[in-house]
mmCIF file of C-alpha atoms and ligand atoms in Angstrom:
data_model
loop_
_atom_site.group_PDB
_atom_site.id
_atom_site.type_symbol
_atom_site.label_atom_id
_atom_site.label_comp_id
_atom_site.label_asym_id
_atom_site.label_seq_id
_atom_site.Cartn_x
_atom_site.Cartn_y
_atom_site.Cartn_z
ATOM 1 C CA MET N 1 -0.575 7.719 -14.355
ATOM 2 C CA SER N 2 -3.917 7.263 -12.400
ATOM 3 C CA TYR N 3 -4.018 7.697 -8.693
ATOM 4 C CA ILE N 4 -7.105 8.038 -6.571
ATOM 5 C CA LEU N 5 -5.198 10.100 -3.826
ATOM 6 C CA ASP N 6 -3.833 13.523 -4.392
ATOM 7 C CA PRO N 7 -0.078 13.398 -4.096
ATOM 8 C CA ALA N 8 -0.079 17.068 -3.485
ATOM 9 C CA TRP N 9 -2.312 16.808 -0.474
ATOM 10 C CA ALA N 10 -0.751 18.616 2.330
ATOM 11 C CA ASP N 11 -1.031 15.745 4.824
ATOM 12 C CA GLU N 12 0.344 13.146 2.266
ATOM 13 C CA ARG N 13 3.624 12.398 4.133
ATOM 14 C CA ASP N 14 1.801 11.970 7.431
ATOM 15 C CA ARG N 15 -0.719 9.655 5.689
ATOM 16 C CA LEU N 16 2.147 7.507 4.176
ATOM 17 C CA GLU N 17 4.154 7.392 7.446
ATOM 18 C CA SER N 18 1.245 6.336 9.390
ATOM 19 C CA LEU N 19 0.846 3.335 6.893
ATOM 20 C CA SER N 20 4.526 2.551 7.355
ATOM 21 C CA ALA N 21 4.345 2.693 11.018
ATOM 22 C CA PHE N 22 1.895 -0.160 10.846
ATOM 23 C CA TYR N 23 2.922 -2.343 7.818
ATOM 24 C CA ASP N 24 6.660 -2.003 8.054
ATOM 25 C CA GLN N 25 6.979 -4.902 10.561
ATOM 26 C CA GLY N 26 5.170 -7.354 8.295
ATOM 27 C CA THR N 27 7.441 -6.397 5.322
ATOM 28 C CA THR N 28 10.556 -6.783 7.434
ATOM 29 C CA GLU N 29 9.300 -10.229 8.597
ATOM 30 C CA ILE N 30 9.069 -11.317 4.911
ATOM 31 C CA CYS N 31 12.558 -9.983 4.319
ATOM 32 C CA ASP N 32 13.880 -12.214 7.211
ATOM 33 C CA ARG N 33 11.775 -15.152 5.984
ATOM 34 C CA LEU N 34 13.371 -14.827 2.466
ATOM 35 C CA GLY N 35 16.765 -14.330 3.982
ATOM 36 C CA LEU N 36 17.463 -10.982 2.590
ATOM 37 C CA GLY N 37 20.995 -9.729 3.650
ATOM 38 C CA ALA N 38 24.287 -8.359 2.803
ATOM 39 C CA GLY N 39 25.050 -7.998 -0.841
ATOM 40 C CA TRP N 40 21.527 -8.278 -2.139
ATOM 41 C CA ARG N 41 20.247 -6.121 -5.001
ATOM 42 C CA CYS N 42 16.927 -4.861 -4.207
ATOM 43 C CA LEU N 43 14.233 -2.752 -5.913
ATOM 44 C CA ASP N 44 11.128 -0.978 -4.335
ATOM 45 C CA VAL N 45 8.429 0.025 -6.738
ATOM 46 C CA GLY N 46 6.349 3.140 -5.488
ATOM 47 C CA ALA N 47 8.801 3.568 -2.583
ATOM 48 C CA GLY N 48 6.644 6.533 -1.031
ATOM 49 C CA THR N 49 8.448 7.988 1.945
ATOM 50 C CA GLY N 50 11.301 5.613 1.811
ATOM 51 C CA SER N 51 10.922 3.584 5.162
ATOM 52 C CA ILE N 52 11.298 0.288 3.260
ATOM 53 C CA VAL N 53 14.167 1.262 1.121
ATOM 54 C CA ARG N 54 16.046 2.607 4.431
ATOM 55 C CA MET N 55 15.611 -0.725 5.946
ATOM 56 C CA LEU N 56 16.687 -2.517 2.773
ATOM 57 C CA ALA N 57 19.909 -0.282 2.488
ATOM 58 C CA GLU N 58 21.051 -1.066 5.977
ATOM 59 C CA ARG N 59 20.603 -4.766 5.402
ATOM 60 C CA VAL N 60 22.341 -4.984 2.044
ATOM 61 C CA GLY N 61 25.124 -2.893 3.238
ATOM 62 C CA PRO N 62 27.924 -1.333 1.095
ATOM 63 C CA GLU N 63 28.216 -4.443 -1.261
ATOM 64 C CA GLY N 64 24.557 -4.326 -2.008
ATOM 65 C CA GLU N 65 22.236 -2.077 -4.031
ATOM 66 C CA VAL N 66 18.950 -0.731 -3.451
ATOM 67 C CA LEU N 67 17.009 1.125 -6.274
ATOM 68 C CA ALA N 68 14.000 3.233 -5.175
ATOM 69 C CA VAL N 69 11.596 4.220 -7.891
ATOM 70 C CA ASP N 70 8.634 6.300 -7.640
ATOM 71 C CA ALA N 71 6.509 8.834 -9.794
ATOM 72 C CA ASP N 72 6.971 11.255 -6.931
ATOM 73 C CA THR N 73 10.504 11.221 -5.555
ATOM 74 C CA ARG N 74 10.359 14.260 -3.359
ATOM 75 C CA PHE N 75 10.560 12.330 0.012
ATOM 76 C CA LEU N 76 13.099 9.991 -1.455
ATOM 77 C CA GLU N 77 15.676 12.164 -2.880
ATOM 78 C CA PRO N 78 17.085 13.351 0.534
ATOM 79 C CA LEU N 79 17.801 9.567 1.337
ATOM 80 C CA ALA N 80 20.050 8.787 -1.854
ATOM 81 C CA GLY N 81 23.457 7.777 -1.203
ATOM 82 C CA GLY N 82 25.461 4.679 -0.398
ATOM 83 C CA PRO N 83 23.731 1.684 -1.699
ATOM 84 C CA LEU N 84 20.512 3.594 -2.220
ATOM 85 C CA THR N 85 19.652 5.134 -5.737
ATOM 86 C CA VAL N 86 16.538 7.100 -6.445
ATOM 87 C CA ARG N 87 14.818 7.186 -9.798
ATOM 88 C CA ALA N 88 11.706 9.109 -10.694
ATOM 89 C CA MET N 89 9.705 6.919 -12.953
ATOM 90 C CA ASP N 90 6.130 5.993 -13.895
ATOM 91 C CA VAL N 91 5.941 2.317 -13.765
ATOM 92 C CA THR N 92 2.957 1.905 -16.031
ATOM 93 C CA ALA N 93 4.712 3.912 -18.928
ATOM 94 C CA GLU N 94 8.356 2.421 -18.600
ATOM 95 C CA PRO N 95 9.828 -1.201 -18.033
ATOM 96 C CA LEU N 96 11.746 -1.763 -14.958
ATOM 97 C CA PRO N 97 15.618 -2.843 -15.380
ATOM 98 C CA GLU N 98 15.451 -6.384 -16.383
ATOM 99 C CA GLY N 99 16.924 -9.597 -14.760
ATOM 100 C CA ARG N 100 18.996 -7.588 -12.301
ATOM 101 C CA PHE N 101 17.446 -7.900 -8.508
ATOM 102 C CA ASP N 102 17.439 -10.517 -5.767
ATOM 103 C CA PHE N 103 14.420 -8.861 -4.323
ATOM 104 C CA VAL N 104 11.680 -6.831 -5.906
ATOM 105 C CA HIS N 105 9.083 -5.097 -3.815
ATOM 106 C CA ALA N 106 5.885 -3.055 -4.257
ATOM 107 C CA ARG N 107 3.512 -2.039 -1.362
ATOM 108 C CA LEU N 108 0.350 -0.056 -1.780
ATOM 109 C CA ILE N 109 0.685 0.933 -5.319
ATOM 110 C CA LEU N 110 -0.538 -1.776 -7.586
ATOM 111 C CA GLU N 111 -4.010 -1.533 -6.215
ATOM 112 C CA HIS N 112 -4.093 2.008 -7.673
ATOM 113 C CA LEU N 113 -3.133 1.029 -11.239
ATOM 114 C CA HIS N 114 -5.316 0.325 -14.283
ATOM 115 C CA ARG N 115 -3.461 -2.802 -15.291
ATOM 116 C CA PRO N 116 -1.597 -3.990 -12.251
ATOM 117 C CA ALA N 117 -0.717 -7.538 -13.831
ATOM 118 C CA ASP N 118 1.457 -5.606 -16.359
ATOM 119 C CA VAL N 119 3.577 -4.144 -13.598
ATOM 120 C CA VAL N 120 3.679 -7.507 -11.720
ATOM 121 C CA ARG N 121 5.154 -8.974 -14.994
ATOM 122 C CA SER N 122 7.471 -6.037 -15.253
ATOM 123 C CA MET N 123 8.556 -6.810 -11.623
ATOM 124 C CA ALA N 124 9.088 -10.625 -12.431
ATOM 125 C CA ALA N 125 11.099 -9.672 -15.273
ATOM 126 C CA ALA N 126 13.176 -7.240 -13.064
ATOM 127 C CA ALA N 127 14.017 -10.203 -10.613
ATOM 128 C CA LYS N 128 17.045 -12.315 -11.554
ATOM 129 C CA PRO N 129 16.607 -15.974 -11.918
ATOM 130 C CA GLY N 130 16.047 -17.229 -8.448
ATOM 131 C CA GLY N 131 15.203 -13.821 -7.134
ATOM 132 C CA TRP N 132 12.076 -12.809 -5.198
ATOM 133 C CA VAL N 133 9.135 -10.526 -6.042
ATOM 134 C CA VAL N 134 6.942 -9.456 -3.105
ATOM 135 C CA VAL N 135 3.634 -7.635 -3.669
ATOM 136 C CA GLU N 136 1.547 -6.239 -0.790
ATOM 137 C CA ASP N 137 -1.832 -4.570 -1.261
ATOM 138 C CA LEU N 138 -5.135 -4.083 0.602
ATOM 139 C CA ASP N 139 -8.450 -5.995 0.144
ATOM 140 C CA TRP N 140 -11.325 -4.288 1.731
ATOM 141 C CA SER N 141 -13.083 -7.413 2.870
ATOM 142 C CA THR N 142 -12.509 -6.493 6.634
ATOM 143 C CA VAL N 143 -13.581 -3.050 6.828
ATOM 144 C CA LEU N 144 -17.277 -3.618 7.788
ATOM 145 C CA THR N 145 -16.081 -5.554 10.873
ATOM 146 C CA ILE N 146 -16.964 -3.066 13.626
ATOM 147 C CA ASP N 147 -18.457 -3.140 16.938
ATOM 148 C CA PRO N 148 -20.949 -1.659 17.717
ATOM 149 C CA PRO N 149 -22.763 -1.682 14.418
ATOM 150 C CA SER N 150 -22.641 1.725 12.672
ATOM 151 C CA GLU N 151 -24.764 2.889 9.839
ATOM 152 C CA ALA N 152 -22.353 5.896 9.688
ATOM 153 C CA HIS N 153 -19.541 3.718 9.029
ATOM 154 C CA GLU N 154 -21.250 1.664 6.448
ATOM 155 C CA ARG N 155 -22.451 4.748 4.537
ATOM 156 C CA VAL N 156 -18.872 6.159 4.367
ATOM 157 C CA VAL N 157 -17.388 2.762 3.236
ATOM 158 C CA ALA N 158 -20.263 2.546 0.609
ATOM 159 C CA ALA N 159 -19.216 6.061 -0.536
ATOM 160 C CA CYS N 160 -15.699 4.914 -0.859
ATOM 161 C CA HIS N 161 -16.687 2.170 -3.075
ATOM 162 C CA LYS N 162 -18.867 4.392 -5.362
ATOM 163 C CA LEU N 163 -15.808 6.790 -5.608
ATOM 164 C CA TYR N 164 -13.539 3.938 -6.328
ATOM 165 C CA ALA N 165 -15.844 2.756 -9.299
ATOM 166 C CA GLY N 166 -15.095 5.819 -11.234
ATOM 167 C CA SER N 167 -11.281 5.292 -10.789
ATOM 168 C CA ALA N 168 -8.605 2.703 -11.351
ATOM 169 C CA TYR N 169 -8.487 1.779 -7.557
ATOM 170 C CA ASP N 170 -9.419 -1.831 -6.919
ATOM 171 C CA ALA N 171 -10.566 -2.417 -3.385
ATOM 172 C CA TRP N 172 -10.363 -6.117 -3.867
ATOM 173 C CA TYR N 173 -7.081 -6.409 -5.488
ATOM 174 C CA GLY N 174 -5.291 -7.982 -2.357
ATOM 175 C CA ARG N 175 -6.907 -11.226 -3.088
ATOM 176 C CA LYS N 176 -5.802 -11.266 -6.625
ATOM 177 C CA VAL N 177 -2.147 -10.861 -5.836
ATOM 178 C CA PRO N 178 -1.063 -14.449 -5.466
ATOM 179 C CA ARG N 179 -2.729 -15.384 -8.708
ATOM 180 C CA GLN N 180 -1.170 -12.613 -10.580
ATOM 181 C CA LEU N 181 2.277 -13.561 -9.107
ATOM 182 C CA ARG N 182 1.697 -17.228 -10.438
ATOM 183 C CA GLU N 183 0.363 -15.819 -13.751
ATOM 184 C CA ALA N 184 3.699 -13.868 -14.092
ATOM 185 C CA GLY N 185 5.619 -17.157 -13.860
ATOM 186 C CA LEU N 186 6.768 -17.054 -10.313
ATOM 187 C CA THR N 187 6.887 -20.204 -8.174
ATOM 188 C CA ASP N 188 7.239 -21.034 -4.533
ATOM 189 C CA ILE N 189 4.372 -18.609 -3.794
ATOM 190 C CA GLY N 190 3.734 -17.606 -0.033
ATOM 191 C CA ILE N 191 0.963 -15.371 1.434
ATOM 192 C CA GLN N 192 0.440 -13.682 4.680
ATOM 193 C CA ALA N 193 -2.458 -11.221 5.870
ATOM 194 C CA VAL N 194 -3.023 -8.884 8.537
ATOM 195 C CA ALA N 195 -5.933 -6.124 9.157
ATOM 196 C CA MET N 196 -5.065 -3.069 11.200
ATOM 197 C CA PRO N 197 -7.232 -2.764 14.377
ATOM 198 C CA ALA N 198 -8.924 0.583 14.774
ATOM 199 C CA GLN N 199 -10.093 1.818 18.261
ATOM 200 C CA ALA N 200 -12.161 5.017 18.771
ATOM 201 C CA ASP N 201 -10.254 7.477 20.904
ATOM 202 C CA THR N 202 -12.262 10.470 22.540
ATOM 203 C CA GLU N 203 -9.286 12.860 21.811
ATOM 204 C CA ARG N 204 -7.691 11.375 18.687
ATOM 205 C CA GLY N 205 -10.539 9.764 16.954
ATOM 206 C CA GLN N 206 -9.304 7.148 14.592
ATOM 207 C CA PRO N 207 -6.549 8.957 12.649
ATOM 208 C CA ASP N 208 -6.053 6.262 9.952
ATOM 209 C CA TRP N 209 -9.475 6.361 8.951
ATOM 210 C CA GLU N 210 -9.989 9.976 9.078
ATOM 211 C CA MET N 211 -6.781 10.755 7.027
ATOM 212 C CA TRP N 212 -8.087 8.494 4.362
ATOM 213 C CA ILE N 213 -11.706 9.890 4.371
ATOM 214 C CA GLY N 214 -10.374 13.348 4.874
ATOM 215 C CA GLN N 215 -8.759 13.160 1.611
ATOM 216 C CA LEU N 216 -11.543 11.605 -0.260
ATOM 217 C CA ALA N 217 -14.376 13.522 1.494
ATOM 218 C CA PRO N 218 -14.533 16.629 -0.808
ATOM 219 C CA ARG N 219 -15.072 14.521 -3.923
ATOM 220 C CA MET N 220 -17.642 12.458 -2.076
ATOM 221 C CA LEU N 221 -19.603 15.570 -0.985
ATOM 222 C CA ALA N 222 -19.309 17.166 -4.453
ATOM 223 C CA GLN N 223 -20.506 13.912 -6.189
ATOM 224 C CA GLY N 224 -23.396 13.608 -3.682
ATOM 225 C CA LEU N 225 -22.142 10.423 -2.475
ATOM 226 C CA LEU N 226 -22.264 11.471 1.188
ATOM 227 C CA THR N 227 -23.736 14.216 3.192
ATOM 228 C CA GLN N 228 -21.980 16.505 5.619
ATOM 229 C CA ALA N 229 -24.311 15.019 8.214
ATOM 230 C CA ASP N 230 -22.953 11.426 7.296
ATOM 231 C CA LEU N 231 -19.537 12.630 7.786
ATOM 232 C CA ASP N 232 -20.191 14.252 11.029
ATOM 233 C CA ALA N 233 -21.852 10.995 12.451
ATOM 234 C CA PHE N 234 -18.721 8.962 11.241
ATOM 235 C CA ASN N 235 -16.548 11.398 13.048
ATOM 236 C CA ARG N 236 -18.605 11.275 16.209
ATOM 237 C CA GLN N 237 -18.543 7.290 15.962
ATOM 238 C CA TRP N 238 -14.643 7.220 15.877
ATOM 239 C CA HIS N 239 -14.469 9.660 18.843
ATOM 240 C CA ASP N 240 -16.763 7.609 21.018
ATOM 241 C CA GLY N 241 -13.986 5.877 23.000
ATOM 242 C CA GLU N 242 -15.703 2.590 22.513
ATOM 243 C CA THR N 243 -15.952 1.573 18.893
ATOM 244 C CA VAL N 244 -13.479 -1.047 17.679
ATOM 245 C CA GLY N 245 -13.262 -2.151 13.976
ATOM 246 C CA PHE N 246 -10.498 -2.969 11.403
ATOM 247 C CA GLY N 247 -8.987 -1.496 8.457
ATOM 248 C CA PRO N 248 -8.575 -3.289 5.034
ATOM 249 C CA LEU N 249 -6.899 -6.596 4.933
ATOM 250 C CA MET N 250 -3.179 -6.215 4.011
ATOM 251 C CA VAL N 251 -2.369 -9.183 1.608
ATOM 252 C CA SER N 252 1.407 -9.741 1.245
ATOM 253 C CA ALA N 253 2.396 -12.467 -1.364
ATOM 254 C CA TRP N 254 5.704 -13.413 -2.693
ATOM 255 C CA GLY N 255 7.085 -15.782 -5.484
ATOM 256 C CA ARG N 256 10.424 -16.558 -6.837
ATOM 257 C CA ARG N 257 11.490 -16.280 -10.547
ATOM 258 C CA PRO N 258 12.503 -19.989 -11.524
ATOM 259 C CA ALA N 259 16.238 -20.501 -11.622
HETATM 260 C C1 SAM Q 1 0.205 4.742 -0.832
HETATM 261 S S1 SAM Q 1 1.900 5.003 -1.453
HETATM 262 C C2 SAM Q 1 2.786 3.673 -0.860
HETATM 263 C C3 SAM Q 1 4.230 4.040 -0.475
HETATM 264 C C4 SAM Q 1 5.201 2.925 0.033
HETATM 265 N N1 SAM Q 1 5.207 1.794 -0.968
HETATM 266 C C5 SAM Q 1 4.595 2.308 1.392
HETATM 267 O O1 SAM Q 1 4.050 1.226 1.287
HETATM 268 O O2 SAM Q 1 4.815 2.915 2.272
HETATM 269 C C6 SAM Q 1 1.874 4.855 -3.147
HETATM 270 C C7 SAM Q 1 3.165 5.271 -3.748
HETATM 271 O O3 SAM Q 1 3.216 4.886 -5.229
HETATM 272 C C8 SAM Q 1 3.680 6.002 -6.117
HETATM 273 N N2 SAM Q 1 2.919 5.763 -7.367
HETATM 274 C C9 SAM Q 1 1.562 5.806 -7.693
HETATM 275 N N3 SAM Q 1 1.470 5.607 -9.058
HETATM 276 C C10 SAM Q 1 2.757 5.385 -9.608
HETATM 277 C C11 SAM Q 1 3.240 5.008 -10.774
HETATM 278 N N4 SAM Q 1 2.422 4.776 -11.897
HETATM 279 N N5 SAM Q 1 4.652 4.828 -11.058
HETATM 280 C C12 SAM Q 1 5.510 4.982 -9.871
HETATM 281 N N6 SAM Q 1 4.985 5.355 -8.691
HETATM 282 C C13 SAM Q 1 3.779 5.554 -8.443
HETATM 283 C C14 SAM Q 1 3.076 7.160 -5.325
HETATM 284 O O4 SAM Q 1 3.885 8.296 -5.867
HETATM 285 C C15 SAM Q 1 3.314 6.842 -3.757
HETATM 286 O O5 SAM Q 1 4.550 7.251 -3.431
#
């Protein structure tokens, strides 16, 4: 398993919950659009802190089934029960259960994997005929959209890309998702995309950027990709009370296994 983020990082739960707080609404809207409801069998791949599987378990009710898989199930175990089952699994090493689910979902995991297309195929095989596969991942195309222009922000983003180059993380994965769904044999492809707005706050800074960079900064400094002065300038910028920018574009795409 490869993962640029350190799962043992003390603030990992906060980081994941902050992602959920913003992105859950879009995922819920996709569930509405696909008609997800009572009795559906669902699978969430890389379920994290479980915000999506909790929503799914409520929707499918006692007649349905929700399987949450993750390599690290520490946040999921306490949620198990009723329709919700938790399974520890490295999805790059084991196949998912085949032909079983009405809805198979993965968010913010495939962009971290060396061969995401293999997992997309495994997800397509996990859907039953007529079942839906939904993949949601980031594309860093929007991160330099910032006002006023900021060299500090540009330097930090450039350091991120250099760090990613030595890892499995694909900062341009979002745009590839619809193609990978088609290549896995799925039809009726749909796409939506949204970028998280970021506003500098004099008290709080920009917590989403700071949590991400906070986790990568020690490696960026150690590898000489960034100086402490760059980091300080980045932090000042996001505390100036004026700067507005955007996080990466979240690309959500779905497709159906042919009946
Ligand atoms: C950024 S989190 C996203 C969590 C959740 N899907 C969400 O969007 O809120 C990525 C999750 O994928 C899990 N993960 C990473 N690599 C994995 C692998 N090879 N097999 C299973 N889970 C993995 C991590 O443990 C983590 O919980």
